[in-house]
């Protein structure tokens, strides 16, 4: 039977790949086979190739860096994820940069306009073209999905279909001033590491689900940035921040989301093996595979 009551197709997961070397390592670590062993019909249609836009042809737009290549890749991912979702499959996107979530969540919302998003991350990724300091678009996807901030022509293809009460964060601990203001002004619910310490991960996940999916009637898109985990657990990632989720807390979130029976799309993002020594890279890849298995039904007993 299909894991989610929203997936007519019995347990078919379509593995998508990001733009980074991370996805290749996750696949080569055996993730497709591991998912097949969980009973999934895995459709892995190869590594997504994107022709690079040379940097000189992709100058910043305002502060935004590599806007054209990011937009092009995300738009392609939106189409492919949307197509898989419309076929009743569960798109699993392996990143790669979290800017890809503009594509994956757009794809999910096309099929499931009432889907809710559980965003697991050290960061809120909700800067606008105005509030961003870094100009790195991986810090902005949520603002485009929510339609917050000044219009950026390059990203006008991102339809603002996500509503503030349909997204909830878990794991925040490095949020910019401008993002704090946005979260507050839009009434967006966020469980930082402070709440994880205070209530424990079990209660936090329950409160997060109660907030975005009270009757567990809505489809869930889980977007998991591995930098939500403590750097001792997932060291090989772009923006590590101390004081993160333990190995078990991260896996508990995935197990609990799976148990709702509402999961329709999954992102495992920001695994970047080229950023650490090979031991740390291997450890991070293994955690990425393990999180995906937990979100797709691997239980402890
Ligand atoms: N908000 C950020 C942005 O660049 O917009 C700034 N932050 C780094 C910055 C370093 C100095 C102290 C404050 N934090 C990274 C974050 C984006 C993370 C993207 B993700 O996909 O890894 O979540
Ligand atoms: Mn990134
Ligand atoms: Mn992120
Ligand atoms: Mn992050």
mmCIF file with all atom_site columns, N, CA, C and O in Angstrom, residues 15-45:
data_model
loop_
_atom_site.group_PDB
_atom_site.id
_atom_site.type_symbol
_atom_site.label_atom_id
_atom_site.label_alt_id
_atom_site.label_comp_id
_atom_site.label_asym_id
_atom_site.label_entity_id
_atom_site.label_seq_id
_atom_site.pdbx_PDB_ins_code
_atom_site.Cartn_x
_atom_site.Cartn_y
_atom_site.Cartn_z
_atom_site.occupancy
_atom_site.B_iso_or_equiv
_atom_site.pdbx_formal_charge
_atom_site.auth_seq_id
_atom_site.auth_comp_id
_atom_site.auth_asym_id
_atom_site.auth_atom_id
_atom_site.pdbx_PDB_model_num
ATOM 1   N N  . UNK A 1 15 ? 13.718 9.713  -7.591  1.00 0.00 ? 15 UNK A N  1
ATOM 2   C CA . UNK A 1 15 ? 14.879 10.419 -7.047  1.00 0.00 ? 15 UNK A CA 1
ATOM 3   C C  . UNK A 1 15 ? 15.309 11.509 -8.024  1.00 0.00 ? 15 UNK A C  1
ATOM 4   O O  . UNK A 1 15 ? 15.594 11.251 -9.179  1.00 0.00 ? 15 UNK A O  1
ATOM 5   N N  . UNK A 1 16 ? 15.297 12.713 -7.573  1.00 0.00 ? 16 UNK A N  1
ATOM 6   C CA . UNK A 1 16 ? 15.778 13.851 -8.382  1.00 0.00 ? 16 UNK A CA 1
ATOM 7   C C  . UNK A 1 16 ? 17.137 14.238 -7.834  1.00 0.00 ? 16 UNK A C  1
ATOM 8   O O  . UNK A 1 16 ? 17.446 13.948 -6.682  1.00 0.00 ? 16 UNK A O  1
ATOM 9   N N  . UNK A 1 17 ? 17.888 14.927 -8.652  1.00 0.00 ? 17 UNK A N  1
ATOM 10  C CA . UNK A 1 17 ? 19.223 15.256 -8.182  1.00 0.00 ? 17 UNK A CA 1
ATOM 11  C C  . UNK A 1 17 ? 19.495 16.734 -8.305  1.00 0.00 ? 17 UNK A C  1
ATOM 12  O O  . UNK A 1 17 ? 18.973 17.368 -9.223  1.00 0.00 ? 17 UNK A O  1
ATOM 13  N N  . UNK A 1 18 ? 20.270 17.223 -7.399  1.00 0.00 ? 18 UNK A N  1
ATOM 14  C CA . UNK A 1 18 ? 20.532 18.661 -7.383  1.00 0.00 ? 18 UNK A CA 1
ATOM 15  C C  . UNK A 1 18 ? 21.691 19.006 -8.286  1.00 0.00 ? 18 UNK A C  1
ATOM 16  O O  . UNK A 1 18 ? 22.069 18.239 -9.152  1.00 0.00 ? 18 UNK A O  1
ATOM 17  N N  . UNK A 1 19 ? 22.248 20.122 -8.034  1.00 0.00 ? 19 UNK A N  1
ATOM 18  C CA . UNK A 1 19 ? 23.280 20.655 -8.924  1.00 0.00 ? 19 UNK A CA 1
ATOM 19  C C  . UNK A 1 19 ? 24.661 20.448 -8.341  1.00 0.00 ? 19 UNK A C  1
ATOM 20  O O  . UNK A 1 19 ? 25.629 20.914 -8.874  1.00 0.00 ? 19 UNK A O  1
ATOM 21  N N  . UNK A 1 20 ? 24.713 19.733 -7.225  1.00 0.00 ? 20 UNK A N  1
ATOM 22  C CA . UNK A 1 20 ? 25.982 19.663 -6.521  1.00 0.00 ? 20 UNK A CA 1
ATOM 23  C C  . UNK A 1 20 ? 26.536 18.244 -6.579  1.00 0.00 ? 20 UNK A C  1
ATOM 24  O O  . UNK A 1 20 ? 25.848 17.338 -7.012  1.00 0.00 ? 20 UNK A O  1
ATOM 25  N N  . UNK A 1 21 ? 27.754 18.072 -6.134  1.00 0.00 ? 21 UNK A N  1
ATOM 26  C CA . UNK A 1 21 ? 28.323 16.721 -6.121  1.00 0.00 ? 21 UNK A CA 1
ATOM 27  C C  . UNK A 1 21 ? 27.641 15.871 -5.059  1.00 0.00 ? 21 UNK A C  1
ATOM 28  O O  . UNK A 1 21 ? 27.652 14.663 -5.102  1.00 0.00 ? 21 UNK A O  1
ATOM 29  N N  . UNK A 1 22 ? 26.972 16.523 -4.105  1.00 0.00 ? 22 UNK A N  1
ATOM 30  C CA . UNK A 1 22 ? 26.330 15.780 -3.021  1.00 0.00 ? 22 UNK A CA 1
ATOM 31  C C  . UNK A 1 22 ? 25.447 14.669 -3.539  1.00 0.00 ? 22 UNK A C  1
ATOM 32  O O  . UNK A 1 22 ? 25.598 13.499 -3.166  1.00 0.00 ? 22 UNK A O  1
ATOM 33  N N  . UNK A 1 23 ? 24.530 14.988 -4.463  1.00 0.00 ? 23 UNK A N  1
ATOM 34  C CA . UNK A 1 23 ? 23.577 13.958 -4.903  1.00 0.00 ? 23 UNK A CA 1
ATOM 35  C C  . UNK A 1 23 ? 24.263 12.712 -5.449  1.00 0.00 ? 23 UNK A C  1
ATOM 36  O O  . UNK A 1 23 ? 23.868 11.589 -5.153  1.00 0.00 ? 23 UNK A O  1
ATOM 37  N N  . UNK A 1 24 ? 25.331 12.930 -6.202  1.00 0.00 ? 24 UNK A N  1
ATOM 38  C CA . UNK A 1 24 ? 26.010 11.771 -6.804  1.00 0.00 ? 24 UNK A CA 1
ATOM 39  C C  . UNK A 1 24 ? 26.534 10.865 -5.699  1.00 0.00 ? 24 UNK A C  1
ATOM 40  O O  . UNK A 1 24 ? 26.397 9.644  -5.743  1.00 0.00 ? 24 UNK A O  1
ATOM 41  N N  . UNK A 1 25 ? 27.069 11.486 -4.637  1.00 0.00 ? 25 UNK A N  1
ATOM 42  C CA . UNK A 1 25 ? 27.602 10.671 -3.521  1.00 0.00 ? 25 UNK A CA 1
ATOM 43  C C  . UNK A 1 25 ? 26.484 9.939  -2.799  1.00 0.00 ? 25 UNK A C  1
ATOM 44  O O  . UNK A 1 25 ? 26.643 8.799  -2.368  1.00 0.00 ? 25 UNK A O  1
ATOM 45  N N  . UNK A 1 26 ? 25.323 10.579 -2.685  1.00 0.00 ? 26 UNK A N  1
ATOM 46  C CA . UNK A 1 26 ? 24.205 9.924  -1.987  1.00 0.00 ? 26 UNK A CA 1
ATOM 47  C C  . UNK A 1 26 ? 23.738 8.711  -2.801  1.00 0.00 ? 26 UNK A C  1
ATOM 48  O O  . UNK A 1 26 ? 23.452 7.648  -2.259  1.00 0.00 ? 26 UNK A O  1
ATOM 49  N N  . UNK A 1 27 ? 23.720 8.872  -4.111  1.00 0.00 ? 27 UNK A N  1
ATOM 50  C CA . UNK A 1 27 ? 23.296 7.768  -4.977  1.00 0.00 ? 27 UNK A CA 1
ATOM 51  C C  . UNK A 1 27 ? 24.346 6.661  -4.946  1.00 0.00 ? 27 UNK A C  1
ATOM 52  O O  . UNK A 1 27 ? 24.028 5.486  -4.775  1.00 0.00 ? 27 UNK A O  1
ATOM 53  N N  . UNK A 1 28 ? 25.597 7.070  -5.012  1.00 0.00 ? 28 UNK A N  1
ATOM 54  C CA . UNK A 1 28 ? 26.663 6.055  -5.025  1.00 0.00 ? 28 UNK A CA 1
ATOM 55  C C  . UNK A 1 28 ? 26.790 5.359  -3.672  1.00 0.00 ? 28 UNK A C  1
ATOM 56  O O  . UNK A 1 28 ? 27.311 4.260  -3.567  1.00 0.00 ? 28 UNK A O  1
ATOM 57  N N  . UNK A 1 29 ? 26.266 5.999  -2.618  1.00 0.00 ? 29 UNK A N  1
ATOM 58  C CA . UNK A 1 29 ? 26.274 5.332  -1.297  1.00 0.00 ? 29 UNK A CA 1
ATOM 59  C C  . UNK A 1 29 ? 25.176 4.268  -1.255  1.00 0.00 ? 29 UNK A C  1
ATOM 60  O O  . UNK A 1 29 ? 25.033 3.553  -0.276  1.00 0.00 ? 29 UNK A O  1
ATOM 61  N N  . UNK A 1 30 ? 24.359 4.220  -2.325  1.00 0.00 ? 30 UNK A N  1
ATOM 62  C CA . UNK A 1 30 ? 23.366 3.149  -2.442  1.00 0.00 ? 30 UNK A CA 1
ATOM 63  C C  . UNK A 1 30 ? 21.954 3.530  -2.058  1.00 0.00 ? 30 UNK A C  1
ATOM 64  O O  . UNK A 1 30 ? 21.111 2.661  -1.834  1.00 0.00 ? 30 UNK A O  1
ATOM 65  N N  . UNK A 1 31 ? 21.634 4.825  -1.995  1.00 0.00 ? 31 UNK A N  1
ATOM 66  C CA . UNK A 1 31 ? 20.300 5.238  -1.524  1.00 0.00 ? 31 UNK A CA 1
ATOM 67  C C  . UNK A 1 31 ? 19.164 4.624  -2.341  1.00 0.00 ? 31 UNK A C  1
ATOM 68  O O  . UNK A 1 31 ? 18.221 4.068  -1.741  1.00 0.00 ? 31 UNK A O  1
ATOM 69  N N  . UNK A 1 32 ? 19.230 4.618  -3.676  1.00 0.00 ? 32 UNK A N  1
ATOM 70  C CA . UNK A 1 32 ? 18.100 4.033  -4.413  1.00 0.00 ? 32 UNK A CA 1
ATOM 71  C C  . UNK A 1 32 ? 17.834 2.577  -4.009  1.00 0.00 ? 32 UNK A C  1
ATOM 72  O O  . UNK A 1 32 ? 16.704 2.175  -3.773  1.00 0.00 ? 32 UNK A O  1
ATOM 73  N N  . UNK A 1 33 ? 18.919 1.810  -3.856  1.00 0.00 ? 33 UNK A N  1
ATOM 74  C CA . UNK A 1 33 ? 18.758 0.388  -3.471  1.00 0.00 ? 33 UNK A CA 1
ATOM 75  C C  . UNK A 1 33 ? 18.192 0.290  -2.056  1.00 0.00 ? 33 UNK A C  1
ATOM 76  O O  . UNK A 1 33 ? 17.307 -0.521 -1.771  1.00 0.00 ? 33 UNK A O  1
ATOM 77  N N  . UNK A 1 34 ? 18.668 1.168  -1.164  1.00 0.00 ? 34 UNK A N  1
ATOM 78  C CA . UNK A 1 34 ? 18.199 1.158  0.222   1.00 0.00 ? 34 UNK A CA 1
ATOM 79  C C  . UNK A 1 34 ? 16.695 1.425  0.273   1.00 0.00 ? 34 UNK A C  1
ATOM 80  O O  . UNK A 1 34 ? 15.964 0.814  1.040   1.00 0.00 ? 34 UNK A O  1
ATOM 81  N N  . UNK A 1 35 ? 16.227 2.333  -0.605  1.00 0.00 ? 35 UNK A N  1
ATOM 82  C CA . UNK A 1 35 ? 14.793 2.655  -0.608  1.00 0.00 ? 35 UNK A CA 1
ATOM 83  C C  . UNK A 1 35 ? 13.990 1.507  -1.200  1.00 0.00 ? 35 UNK A C  1
ATOM 84  O O  . UNK A 1 35 ? 12.890 1.194  -0.756  1.00 0.00 ? 35 UNK A O  1
ATOM 85  N N  . UNK A 1 36 ? 14.578 0.857  -2.203  1.00 0.00 ? 36 UNK A N  1
ATOM 86  C CA . UNK A 1 36 ? 13.902 -0.308 -2.794  1.00 0.00 ? 36 UNK A CA 1
ATOM 87  C C  . UNK A 1 36 ? 13.745 -1.397 -1.733  1.00 0.00 ? 36 UNK A C  1
ATOM 88  O O  . UNK A 1 36 ? 12.711 -2.061 -1.648  1.00 0.00 ? 36 UNK A O  1
ATOM 89  N N  . UNK A 1 37 ? 14.759 -1.509 -0.884  1.00 0.00 ? 37 UNK A N  1
ATOM 90  C CA . UNK A 1 37 ? 14.690 -2.523 0.181   1.00 0.00 ? 37 UNK A CA 1
ATOM 91  C C  . UNK A 1 37 ? 13.608 -2.192 1.210   1.00 0.00 ? 37 UNK A C  1
ATOM 92  O O  . UNK A 1 37 ? 13.118 -3.046 1.919   1.00 0.00 ? 37 UNK A O  1
ATOM 93  N N  . UNK A 1 38 ? 13.190 -0.914 1.245   1.00 0.00 ? 38 UNK A N  1
ATOM 94  C CA . UNK A 1 38 ? 12.088 -0.532 2.148   1.00 0.00 ? 38 UNK A CA 1
ATOM 95  C C  . UNK A 1 38 ? 10.747 -0.816 1.494   1.00 0.00 ? 38 UNK A C  1
ATOM 96  O O  . UNK A 1 38 ? 9.699  -0.554 2.068   1.00 0.00 ? 38 UNK A O  1
ATOM 97  N N  . UNK A 1 39 ? 10.805 -1.286 0.244   1.00 0.00 ? 39 UNK A N  1
ATOM 98  C CA . UNK A 1 39 ? 9.562  -1.595 -0.449  1.00 0.00 ? 39 UNK A CA 1
ATOM 99  C C  . UNK A 1 39 ? 9.146  -0.546 -1.464  1.00 0.00 ? 39 UNK A C  1
ATOM 100 O O  . UNK A 1 39 ? 8.092  -0.660 -2.089  1.00 0.00 ? 39 UNK A O  1
ATOM 101 N N  . UNK A 1 40 ? 9.962  0.484  -1.635  1.00 0.00 ? 40 UNK A N  1
ATOM 102 C CA . UNK A 1 40 ? 9.618  1.513  -2.614  1.00 0.00 ? 40 UNK A CA 1
ATOM 103 C C  . UNK A 1 40 ? 9.943  1.044  -4.015  1.00 0.00 ? 40 UNK A C  1
ATOM 104 O O  . UNK A 1 40 ? 10.919 0.326  -4.241  1.00 0.00 ? 40 UNK A O  1
ATOM 105 N N  . UNK A 1 41 ? 9.091  1.481  -4.973  1.00 0.00 ? 41 UNK A N  1
ATOM 106 C CA . UNK A 1 41 ? 9.423  1.315  -6.386  1.00 0.00 ? 41 UNK A CA 1
ATOM 107 C C  . UNK A 1 41 ? 10.201 2.587  -6.727  1.00 0.00 ? 41 UNK A C  1
ATOM 108 O O  . UNK A 1 41 ? 9.639  3.684  -6.762  1.00 0.00 ? 41 UNK A O  1
ATOM 109 N N  . UNK A 1 42 ? 11.502 2.468  -6.893  1.00 0.00 ? 42 UNK A N  1
ATOM 110 C CA . UNK A 1 42 ? 12.330 3.659  -7.069  1.00 0.00 ? 42 UNK A CA 1
ATOM 111 C C  . UNK A 1 42 ? 12.545 3.928  -8.550  1.00 0.00 ? 42 UNK A C  1
ATOM 112 O O  . UNK A 1 42 ? 13.027 3.072  -9.287  1.00 0.00 ? 42 UNK A O  1
ATOM 113 N N  . UNK A 1 43 ? 12.118 5.105  -8.983  1.00 0.00 ? 43 UNK A N  1
ATOM 114 C CA . UNK A 1 43 ? 12.382 5.502  -10.373 1.00 0.00 ? 43 UNK A CA 1
ATOM 115 C C  . UNK A 1 43 ? 13.473 6.549  -10.308 1.00 0.00 ? 43 UNK A C  1
ATOM 116 O O  . UNK A 1 43 ? 13.261 7.655  -9.848  1.00 0.00 ? 43 UNK A O  1
ATOM 117 N N  . UNK A 1 44 ? 14.666 6.159  -10.703 1.00 0.00 ? 44 UNK A N  1
ATOM 118 C CA . UNK A 1 44 ? 15.802 7.090  -10.644 1.00 0.00 ? 44 UNK A CA 1
ATOM 119 C C  . UNK A 1 44 ? 16.197 7.359  -12.089 1.00 0.00 ? 44 UNK A C  1
ATOM 120 O O  . UNK A 1 44 ? 16.793 6.527  -12.750 1.00 0.00 ? 44 UNK A O  1
ATOM 121 N N  . UNK A 1 45 ? 15.792 8.549  -12.587 1.00 0.00 ? 45 UNK A N  1
ATOM 122 C CA . UNK A 1 45 ? 16.079 8.744  -14.018 1.00 0.00 ? 45 UNK A CA 1
ATOM 123 C C  . UNK A 1 45 ? 17.340 9.583  -14.199 1.00 0.00 ? 45 UNK A C  1
ATOM 124 O O  . UNK A 1 45 ? 17.330 10.608 -14.843 1.00 0.00 ? 45 UNK A O  1
#
